[in-house]
């Protein structure tokens, strides 16, 4: 029998001084049976970094042709495609063709660095692609905050991120490996 997703209830308060976005989102996050707590927390962090009233968590790992997070316009156009991990060059190419903007949040330490070395030259032609990397130490710390019921506070200023739950605080500095050209 297939394992069911685990449901996480997240109250996510975002204070993004860089984008002047201040909002609280009540999220119901389904954690796929094969998803780690680290990946779940990276997904929530990616949501916070791009928070918007039309931003949505998708089915994620259970669907191949959807990103982890997306934002669609009122006319159903894909404005933003957010992928996590180490997608193939083919997936990046397809994503860049489908959405106005694509952001890949990579993580995984040395594995992520090797992935980027391998594909970075083939991504230069994608003006709508941004690649950011989270350090392994930071995502491992973030993983420790995972709980089935969470009240997360995310503060963003000058590209620096502070994630707090109760008395626990994790500081994250995403490394910009590729910026968009538009």
PDB file of C-alpha atoms in Angstrom:
ATOM      1  CA  UNK A   1       0.000   0.000   0.000  1.00  0.00           C
ATOM      2  CA  UNK A   2       1.343   3.447  -0.900  1.00  0.00           C
ATOM      3  CA  UNK A   3       2.375   5.744   1.892  1.00  0.00           C
ATOM      4  CA  UNK A   4       0.339   8.890   2.300  1.00  0.00           C
ATOM      5  CA  UNK A   5       1.709  12.400   2.471  1.00  0.00           C
ATOM      6  CA  UNK A   6       2.200  13.917   5.915  1.00  0.00           C
ATOM      7  CA  UNK A   7       0.360  17.191   6.408  1.00  0.00           C
ATOM      8  CA  UNK A   8       2.157  20.164   7.946  1.00  0.00           C
ATOM      9  CA  UNK A   9       0.281  23.274   9.080  1.00  0.00           C
ATOM     10  CA  UNK A  10       2.452  26.352   8.703  1.00  0.00           C
ATOM     11  CA  UNK A  11       1.762  29.913   9.715  1.00  0.00           C
ATOM     12  CA  UNK A  12       4.379  31.804   7.726  1.00  0.00           C
ATOM     13  CA  UNK A  13       4.939  35.469   8.545  1.00  0.00           C
ATOM     14  CA  UNK A  14       7.091  37.147   5.911  1.00  0.00           C
ATOM     15  CA  UNK A  15       8.768  40.525   6.409  1.00  0.00           C
ATOM     16  CA  UNK A  16      10.666  41.186   3.188  1.00  0.00           C
ATOM     17  CA  UNK A  17      12.320  44.595   3.446  1.00  0.00           C
ATOM     18  CA  UNK A  18      13.920  44.121  -0.001  1.00  0.00           C
ATOM     19  CA  UNK A  19      10.545  43.808  -1.785  1.00  0.00           C
ATOM     20  CA  UNK A  20       8.433  45.713   0.785  1.00  0.00           C
ATOM     21  CA  UNK A  21       6.237  42.652   1.291  1.00  0.00           C
ATOM     22  CA  UNK A  22       4.722  42.034   4.729  1.00  0.00           C
ATOM     23  CA  UNK A  23       2.139  39.290   4.996  1.00  0.00           C
ATOM     24  CA  UNK A  24       1.191  36.158   6.912  1.00  0.00           C
ATOM     25  CA  UNK A  25       0.351  33.023   4.929  1.00  0.00           C
ATOM     26  CA  UNK A  26      -1.478  30.038   6.373  1.00  0.00           C
ATOM     27  CA  UNK A  27      -0.126  27.057   4.457  1.00  0.00           C
ATOM     28  CA  UNK A  28      -1.136  23.431   4.439  1.00  0.00           C
ATOM     29  CA  UNK A  29       1.954  21.626   3.175  1.00  0.00           C
ATOM     30  CA  UNK A  30       1.820  18.006   2.068  1.00  0.00           C
ATOM     31  CA  UNK A  31       5.148  16.291   2.653  1.00  0.00           C
ATOM     32  CA  UNK A  32       5.621  13.507   0.110  1.00  0.00           C
ATOM     33  CA  UNK A  33       6.712  10.169   1.693  1.00  0.00           C
ATOM     34  CA  UNK A  34      10.104  10.405  -0.060  1.00  0.00           C
ATOM     35  CA  UNK A  35      10.651  14.063   0.881  1.00  0.00           C
ATOM     36  CA  UNK A  36      13.098  14.859   3.687  1.00  0.00           C
ATOM     37  CA  UNK A  37      12.510  17.468   6.393  1.00  0.00           C
ATOM     38  CA  UNK A  38      15.411  19.403   4.850  1.00  0.00           C
ATOM     39  CA  UNK A  39      13.663  19.587   1.455  1.00  0.00           C
ATOM     40  CA  UNK A  40      10.336  20.471   3.078  1.00  0.00           C
ATOM     41  CA  UNK A  41      11.940  23.401   4.912  1.00  0.00           C
ATOM     42  CA  UNK A  42      13.779  24.545   1.755  1.00  0.00           C
ATOM     43  CA  UNK A  43      10.392  24.506  -0.019  1.00  0.00           C
ATOM     44  CA  UNK A  44       8.828  26.679   2.695  1.00  0.00           C
ATOM     45  CA  UNK A  45      11.853  29.006   2.607  1.00  0.00           C
ATOM     46  CA  UNK A  46      11.588  29.310  -1.195  1.00  0.00           C
ATOM     47  CA  UNK A  47       7.908  30.184  -0.757  1.00  0.00           C
ATOM     48  CA  UNK A  48       8.833  32.910   1.760  1.00  0.00           C
ATOM     49  CA  UNK A  49      11.526  34.346  -0.539  1.00  0.00           C
ATOM     50  CA  UNK A  50       8.966  34.724  -3.342  1.00  0.00           C
ATOM     51  CA  UNK A  51       5.851  35.314  -1.246  1.00  0.00           C
ATOM     52  CA  UNK A  52       2.971  36.834  -3.180  1.00  0.00           C
ATOM     53  CA  UNK A  53      -0.801  36.582  -2.940  1.00  0.00           C
ATOM     54  CA  UNK A  54      -0.914  34.379  -6.083  1.00  0.00           C
ATOM     55  CA  UNK A  55       2.044  32.134  -5.174  1.00  0.00           C
ATOM     56  CA  UNK A  56       1.097  28.466  -4.710  1.00  0.00           C
ATOM     57  CA  UNK A  57       2.744  25.280  -3.528  1.00  0.00           C
ATOM     58  CA  UNK A  58       2.128  22.599  -6.155  1.00  0.00           C
ATOM     59  CA  UNK A  59       1.965  18.822  -5.889  1.00  0.00           C
ATOM     60  CA  UNK A  60       5.782  18.935  -6.038  1.00  0.00           C
ATOM     61  CA  UNK A  61       7.528  15.575  -5.987  1.00  0.00           C
ATOM     62  CA  UNK A  62       4.416  13.654  -7.024  1.00  0.00           C
ATOM     63  CA  UNK A  63       4.160  15.474 -10.382  1.00  0.00           C
ATOM     64  CA  UNK A  64       6.936  15.620 -12.988  1.00  0.00           C
ATOM     65  CA  UNK A  65       5.603  18.460 -15.137  1.00  0.00           C
ATOM     66  CA  UNK A  66       5.031  20.950 -12.313  1.00  0.00           C
ATOM     67  CA  UNK A  67       7.537  22.955 -10.302  1.00  0.00           C
ATOM     68  CA  UNK A  68       7.555  22.909  -6.490  1.00  0.00           C
ATOM     69  CA  UNK A  69       6.030  26.387  -6.381  1.00  0.00           C
ATOM     70  CA  UNK A  70       4.449  28.546  -9.031  1.00  0.00           C
ATOM     71  CA  UNK A  71       2.710  31.826  -9.533  1.00  0.00           C
ATOM     72  CA  UNK A  72       0.115  32.233 -12.225  1.00  0.00           C
ATOM     73  CA  UNK A  73      -1.471  35.409 -13.508  1.00  0.00           C
ATOM     74  CA  UNK A  74      -5.237  35.908 -13.424  1.00  0.00           C
ATOM     75  CA  UNK A  75      -5.257  34.819 -17.086  1.00  0.00           C
ATOM     76  CA  UNK A  76      -3.489  31.564 -16.062  1.00  0.00           C
ATOM     77  CA  UNK A  77      -0.079  32.463 -17.535  1.00  0.00           C
ATOM     78  CA  UNK A  78       2.912  31.057 -15.662  1.00  0.00           C
ATOM     79  CA  UNK A  79       4.655  34.089 -14.187  1.00  0.00           C
ATOM     80  CA  UNK A  80       7.050  32.278 -11.859  1.00  0.00           C
ATOM     81  CA  UNK A  81       8.365  28.703 -11.782  1.00  0.00           C
ATOM     82  CA  UNK A  82      10.318  27.714  -8.655  1.00  0.00           C
ATOM     83  CA  UNK A  83      12.262  24.447  -8.648  1.00  0.00           C
ATOM     84  CA  UNK A  84      14.244  22.915  -5.795  1.00  0.00           C
ATOM     85  CA  UNK A  85      17.300  20.729  -5.842  1.00  0.00           C
ATOM     86  CA  UNK A  86      19.383  19.876  -8.885  1.00  0.00           C
ATOM     87  CA  UNK A  87      17.175  19.796 -11.990  1.00  0.00           C
ATOM     88  CA  UNK A  88      18.575  18.549 -15.282  1.00  0.00           C
ATOM     89  CA  UNK A  89      19.464  20.940 -18.081  1.00  0.00           C
ATOM     90  CA  UNK A  90      16.437  19.597 -19.980  1.00  0.00           C
ATOM     91  CA  UNK A  91      14.059  20.424 -17.106  1.00  0.00           C
ATOM     92  CA  UNK A  92      15.569  23.913 -16.799  1.00  0.00           C
ATOM     93  CA  UNK A  93      15.209  24.478 -20.563  1.00  0.00           C
ATOM     94  CA  UNK A  94      11.557  23.346 -20.500  1.00  0.00           C
ATOM     95  CA  UNK A  95      10.818  25.469 -17.415  1.00  0.00           C
ATOM     96  CA  UNK A  96      12.347  28.572 -19.014  1.00  0.00           C
ATOM     97  CA  UNK A  97      10.118  28.010 -22.038  1.00  0.00           C
ATOM     98  CA  UNK A  98       6.964  27.722 -19.931  1.00  0.00           C
ATOM     99  CA  UNK A  99       7.344  30.580 -17.441  1.00  0.00           C
ATOM    100  CA  UNK A 100       8.240  34.272 -17.509  1.00  0.00           C
ATOM    101  CA  UNK A 101      10.721  33.762 -14.665  1.00  0.00           C
ATOM    102  CA  UNK A 102      12.385  30.604 -13.341  1.00  0.00           C
ATOM    103  CA  UNK A 103      14.226  30.302 -10.041  1.00  0.00           C
ATOM    104  CA  UNK A 104      16.172  27.210  -9.022  1.00  0.00           C
ATOM    105  CA  UNK A 105      17.097  26.887  -5.353  1.00  0.00           C
ATOM    106  CA  UNK A 106      19.874  24.326  -5.172  1.00  0.00           C
ATOM    107  CA  UNK A 107      21.221  22.779  -1.997  1.00  0.00           C
ATOM    108  CA  UNK A 108      23.263  19.744  -1.050  1.00  0.00           C
ATOM    109  CA  UNK A 109      26.783  21.045  -0.568  1.00  0.00           C
ATOM    110  CA  UNK A 110      29.443  19.520  -2.813  1.00  0.00           C
ATOM    111  CA  UNK A 111      26.855  17.688  -4.931  1.00  0.00           C
ATOM    112  CA  UNK A 112      25.173  21.019  -5.757  1.00  0.00           C
ATOM    113  CA  UNK A 113      28.526  22.579  -6.645  1.00  0.00           C
ATOM    114  CA  UNK A 114      29.341  19.702  -9.025  1.00  0.00           C
ATOM    115  CA  UNK A 115      25.845  19.940 -10.589  1.00  0.00           C
ATOM    116  CA  UNK A 116      26.310  23.687 -11.213  1.00  0.00           C
ATOM    117  CA  UNK A 117      29.795  23.237 -12.716  1.00  0.00           C
ATOM    118  CA  UNK A 118      28.326  20.683 -15.115  1.00  0.00           C
ATOM    119  CA  UNK A 119      25.320  22.703 -16.322  1.00  0.00           C
ATOM    120  CA  UNK A 120      26.164  26.394 -15.832  1.00  0.00           C
ATOM    121  CA  UNK A 121      27.520  26.935 -19.363  1.00  0.00           C
ATOM    122  CA  UNK A 122      24.346  25.519 -20.894  1.00  0.00           C
ATOM    123  CA  UNK A 123      22.195  27.955 -18.870  1.00  0.00           C
ATOM    124  CA  UNK A 124      23.756  31.218 -20.092  1.00  0.00           C
ATOM    125  CA  UNK A 125      21.190  31.572 -22.887  1.00  0.00           C
ATOM    126  CA  UNK A 126      18.258  31.649 -20.443  1.00  0.00           C
ATOM    127  CA  UNK A 127      17.670  35.319 -19.630  1.00  0.00           C
ATOM    128  CA  UNK A 128      14.727  34.448 -17.364  1.00  0.00           C
ATOM    129  CA  UNK A 129      16.657  31.997 -15.156  1.00  0.00           C
ATOM    130  CA  UNK A 130      17.999  32.670 -11.686  1.00  0.00           C
ATOM    131  CA  UNK A 131      19.951  30.084  -9.671  1.00  0.00           C
ATOM    132  CA  UNK A 132      20.507  30.462  -5.936  1.00  0.00           C
ATOM    133  CA  UNK A 133      22.259  28.027  -3.640  1.00  0.00           C
ATOM    134  CA  UNK A 134      21.790  27.356   0.064  1.00  0.00           C
ATOM    135  CA  UNK A 135      24.785  25.990   1.954  1.00  0.00           C
ATOM    136  CA  UNK A 136      24.551  22.517   3.395  1.00  0.00           C
ATOM    137  CA  UNK A 137      25.173  23.818   6.928  1.00  0.00           C
ATOM    138  CA  UNK A 138      22.291  26.305   6.622  1.00  0.00           C
ATOM    139  CA  UNK A 139      19.778  23.783   5.259  1.00  0.00           C
ATOM    140  CA  UNK A 140      20.748  21.248   7.942  1.00  0.00           C
ATOM    141  CA  UNK A 141      20.050  23.923  10.581  1.00  0.00           C
ATOM    142  CA  UNK A 142      16.767  24.769   8.883  1.00  0.00           C
ATOM    143  CA  UNK A 143      15.814  21.090   8.891  1.00  0.00           C
ATOM    144  CA  UNK A 144      15.953  21.101  12.706  1.00  0.00           C
ATOM    145  CA  UNK A 145      13.063  23.591  12.804  1.00  0.00           C
ATOM    146  CA  UNK A 146      10.657  21.207  11.024  1.00  0.00           C
ATOM    147  CA  UNK A 147       7.500  20.453  12.961  1.00  0.00           C
ATOM    148  CA  UNK A 148       3.993  19.306  11.970  1.00  0.00           C
ATOM    149  CA  UNK A 149       2.607  22.585  13.267  1.00  0.00           C
ATOM    150  CA  UNK A 150       4.888  25.608  12.806  1.00  0.00           C
ATOM    151  CA  UNK A 151       4.774  29.354  13.267  1.00  0.00           C
ATOM    152  CA  UNK A 152       7.674  30.604  11.177  1.00  0.00           C
ATOM    153  CA  UNK A 153       8.861  34.187  11.034  1.00  0.00           C
ATOM    154  CA  UNK A 154      11.002  34.986   7.986  1.00  0.00           C
ATOM    155  CA  UNK A 155      12.798  38.331   7.796  1.00  0.00           C
ATOM    156  CA  UNK A 156      14.592  39.281   4.586  1.00  0.00           C
ATOM    157  CA  UNK A 157      16.877  42.283   4.250  1.00  0.00           C
ATOM    158  CA  UNK A 158      19.731  42.971   1.816  1.00  0.00           C
ATOM    159  CA  UNK A 159      19.545  39.376   0.565  1.00  0.00           C
ATOM    160  CA  UNK A 160      20.085  38.010   4.091  1.00  0.00           C
ATOM    161  CA  UNK A 161      17.415  35.737   5.549  1.00  0.00           C
ATOM    162  CA  UNK A 162      16.549  35.095   9.178  1.00  0.00           C
ATOM    163  CA  UNK A 163      14.151  32.245   9.923  1.00  0.00           C
ATOM    164  CA  UNK A 164      12.836  31.927  13.456  1.00  0.00           C
ATOM    165  CA  UNK A 165      10.562  29.536  15.290  1.00  0.00           C
ATOM    166  CA  UNK A 166      10.048  30.264  18.990  1.00  0.00           C
ATOM    167  CA  UNK A 167      13.584  30.745  20.369  1.00  0.00           C
ATOM    168  CA  UNK A 168      15.381  29.067  17.465  1.00  0.00           C
ATOM    169  CA  UNK A 169      16.915  31.267  14.772  1.00  0.00           C
ATOM    170  CA  UNK A 170      18.629  30.198  11.551  1.00  0.00           C
ATOM    171  CA  UNK A 171      20.515  32.694   9.362  1.00  0.00           C
ATOM    172  CA  UNK A 172      20.687  31.987   5.662  1.00  0.00           C
ATOM    173  CA  UNK A 173      22.613  33.762   2.934  1.00  0.00           C
ATOM    174  CA  UNK A 174      21.624  32.427  -0.488  1.00  0.00           C
ATOM    175  CA  UNK A 175      24.559  32.447  -2.921  1.00  0.00           C
ATOM    176  CA  UNK A 176      23.585  33.908  -6.310  1.00  0.00           C
ATOM    177  CA  UNK A 177      25.005  31.562  -8.914  1.00  0.00           C
ATOM    178  CA  UNK A 178      23.044  33.083 -11.820  1.00  0.00           C
ATOM    179  CA  UNK A 179      20.952  36.230 -12.127  1.00  0.00           C
ATOM    180  CA  UNK A 180      18.285  36.979 -14.685  1.00  0.00           C
ATOM    181  CA  UNK A 181      19.294  39.235 -17.572  1.00  0.00           C
ATOM    182  CA  UNK A 182      16.095  41.219 -17.763  1.00  0.00           C
TER     183      UNK A 182
END
